[in-house]
Coordinates of C-alpha atoms and ligand atoms in Angstrom, one line a residue:
M1 CA 0.0 -0.1 -0.1
E2 CA 1.3 3.4 -1.1
T3 CA 2.1 6.0 1.9
A4 CA 1.1 9.9 1.6
A5 CA 5.0 10.6 1.0
D6 CA 4.8 8.0 -2.0
F7 CA 1.9 9.7 -3.5
E8 CA 3.4 13.1 -3.1
A9 CA 6.5 12.0 -4.5
L10 CA 5.0 10.5 -7.7
L11 CA 3.1 13.8 -7.9
R12 CA 6.5 15.7 -8.3
Q13 CA 7.3 13.3 -11.0
V14 CA 4.1 13.7 -12.8
E15 CA 4.4 17.2 -12.4
A16 CA 7.9 17.1 -13.8
I17 CA 6.6 15.1 -17.1
V18 CA 3.7 17.7 -17.5
Y19 CA 6.1 20.6 -17.4
S20 CA 8.6 18.9 -19.8
E21 CA 9.3 19.8 -23.4
A22 CA 8.3 16.6 -24.8
P23 CA 5.3 16.1 -27.2
I24 CA 1.9 16.0 -25.4
L25 CA 0.9 12.4 -26.1
E26 CA 4.5 11.4 -25.1
R27 CA 4.0 13.1 -21.7
L28 CA 0.6 11.4 -21.2
G29 CA 2.5 8.1 -22.1
D30 CA 5.1 8.8 -19.8
I31 CA 2.7 9.4 -17.0
C32 CA 0.7 6.0 -17.6
T33 CA 3.8 4.3 -17.5
L34 CA 4.8 6.2 -14.3
L35 CA 1.7 5.3 -12.6
R36 CA 1.6 1.8 -13.8
D37 CA 5.2 1.0 -12.9
R38 CA 4.9 2.7 -9.3
V39 CA 1.6 1.8 -7.7
S40 CA 1.0 -2.1 -7.3
H41 CA -2.5 -2.0 -7.6
Y42 CA -2.7 0.2 -10.8
D43 CA -2.3 -2.9 -13.5
W44 CA -3.5 -0.8 -16.7
V45 CA -3.5 3.3 -16.9
G46 CA -4.7 5.0 -20.0
F47 CA -6.1 8.2 -21.1
Y48 CA -9.3 8.6 -23.5
L49 CA -9.7 11.9 -24.9
V50 CA -12.5 13.7 -26.4
D51 CA -12.7 13.6 -29.9
P52 CA -12.8 17.0 -31.4
Q53 CA -14.6 15.8 -34.3
A54 CA -17.2 14.2 -32.5
P55 CA -18.5 15.6 -29.6
R56 CA -19.7 13.4 -26.7
Q57 CA -17.2 10.6 -28.1
L58 CA -13.9 9.5 -26.2
V59 CA -11.1 8.1 -28.1
L60 CA -8.4 5.9 -26.6
G61 CA -5.0 7.9 -26.2
P62 CA -1.9 6.7 -24.6
Y63 CA -2.1 3.9 -22.5
A64 CA 0.2 1.5 -20.4
G65 CA -0.9 -2.1 -20.1
T66 CA -2.3 -4.7 -22.6
P67 CA -4.3 -3.5 -25.7
T68 CA -7.9 -3.2 -25.4
E69 CA -10.7 -3.3 -28.0
H70 CA -12.5 -0.1 -26.4
T71 CA -11.0 2.3 -28.5
R72 CA -14.0 4.8 -28.9
I73 CA -16.6 4.8 -26.2
P74 CA -19.8 7.1 -26.4
F75 CA -20.7 9.4 -23.3
G76 CA -22.8 7.4 -20.7
K77 CA -21.4 4.0 -22.0
G78 CA -19.3 1.9 -19.4
I79 CA -17.7 3.2 -16.6
C80 CA -15.7 5.6 -18.7
G81 CA -18.8 6.9 -20.5
Q82 CA -20.6 7.6 -17.4
A83 CA -17.6 9.4 -15.7
A84 CA -17.3 11.7 -18.7
A85 CA -21.3 12.2 -18.9
T86 CA -21.3 13.1 -15.1
E87 CA -18.1 14.9 -15.0
Q88 CA -17.6 13.2 -11.6
P89 CA -14.9 10.4 -10.7
F90 CA -16.3 7.2 -10.8
I91 CA -14.7 4.2 -8.7
V92 CA -16.0 0.6 -8.9
Q93 CA -14.5 -1.6 -6.5
D94 CA -16.0 -4.7 -8.0
V95 CA -16.5 -4.5 -11.7
S96 CA -18.9 -7.7 -11.4
Q97 CA -21.5 -5.6 -9.6
E98 CA -21.5 -2.8 -12.1
T99 CA -24.1 -3.5 -15.3
N100 CA -22.9 -0.5 -17.3
Y101 CA -19.4 -2.0 -17.9
L102 CA -17.4 -2.6 -20.9
S103 CA -14.7 -5.4 -20.1
C104 CA -11.2 -5.2 -21.3
S105 CA -9.8 -8.3 -19.8
A106 CA -10.9 -11.0 -17.3
D107 CA -8.5 -10.0 -15.1
V108 CA -9.7 -6.7 -14.2
R109 CA -11.7 -6.3 -10.9
S110 CA -11.8 -3.0 -10.1
E111 CA -11.6 0.5 -12.0
I112 CA -11.3 4.2 -11.0
V113 CA -11.9 6.8 -13.9
L114 CA -11.5 10.6 -13.3
P115 CA -12.5 13.4 -15.8
L116 CA -9.7 15.5 -16.9
L117 CA -11.6 19.4 -16.8
R118 CA -10.6 22.3 -18.2
E119 CA -12.5 25.5 -18.4
G120 CA -15.5 23.7 -17.2
K121 CA -15.5 20.8 -19.8
V122 CA -14.4 17.4 -19.8
R123 CA -11.4 17.1 -22.3
G124 CA -10.9 13.8 -21.3
E125 CA -10.1 11.0 -18.4
L126 CA -7.8 8.7 -17.0
D127 CA -8.9 5.5 -16.6
I128 CA -7.2 3.0 -14.3
D129 CA -7.9 -1.0 -14.1
S130 CA -6.7 -2.9 -11.2
H131 CA -6.9 -6.9 -10.7
A132 CA -7.4 -6.5 -7.2
L133 CA -10.7 -6.3 -5.6
A134 CA -11.5 -2.9 -4.0
P135 CA -8.1 -1.7 -3.9
F136 CA -8.7 2.1 -4.4
T137 CA -8.9 4.2 -1.1
D138 CA -9.6 7.8 -0.5
A139 CA -6.1 8.4 -0.5
D140 CA -6.0 7.1 -4.3
R141 CA -8.6 9.5 -5.3
R142 CA -7.3 12.5 -3.8
F143 CA -4.0 11.9 -5.5
L144 CA -5.5 11.1 -9.0
E145 CA -7.4 14.3 -8.6
R146 CA -4.4 16.1 -8.2
V147 CA -3.0 14.5 -11.0
C148 CA -5.8 15.1 -13.4
E149 CA -5.7 19.1 -12.4
T150 CA -2.1 19.1 -13.4
I151 CA -2.6 17.2 -16.5
A152 CA -6.0 19.0 -17.4
T153 CA -3.7 21.7 -18.2
L154 CA -2.0 19.8 -21.5
V155 CA -5.7 18.7 -23.0
Ligands
SME1 N1 -13.5 -0.6 -18.7 C1 -14.1 0.4 -19.1 C2 -13.4 0.2 -20.6 C3 -12.2 0.7 -21.0 S1 -11.1 -0.4 -20.3 O1 -11.1 -0.4 -19.0 C4 -9.6 -0.1 -20.7 C5 -15.5 0.7 -19.0 O2 -16.3 0.1 -18.8 O3 -15.9 1.9 -19.5

């Protein structure tokens, strides 16, 4: 289990990536890899971005983990689409109990999705799948909200 100090240190590393000079998609990909490598219960970490050509559609962006068939998700569909529609973080501690769910892999037991909001609009979201049951704590949510606030300046 990560401590508050671990999350603070990780947040500093996320900020260093966000404020670097690399292309934006490369920065987002590096953040996925960092979070997946450093937090033991984060098994798939990725971004979905709102399609500028088709509003209320999410398109898969950079991610770290196994490939997913869900490369395009309408608002309202699945955990990702629900988080985009409500503009709120959505934590599902047991995906087997969620009827509006798009499965990427049978290994996934839980999921957290947080919107990336800029100027009051959803620009995308951060999606994390875990192979553990009910692993997400308030500390995860607070940490990931701060990560998303930092990243929202990029999208
Ligand atoms: N499980 C998600 C779909 C995306 S994958 O987790 C990568 C959902 O229900 O929206």
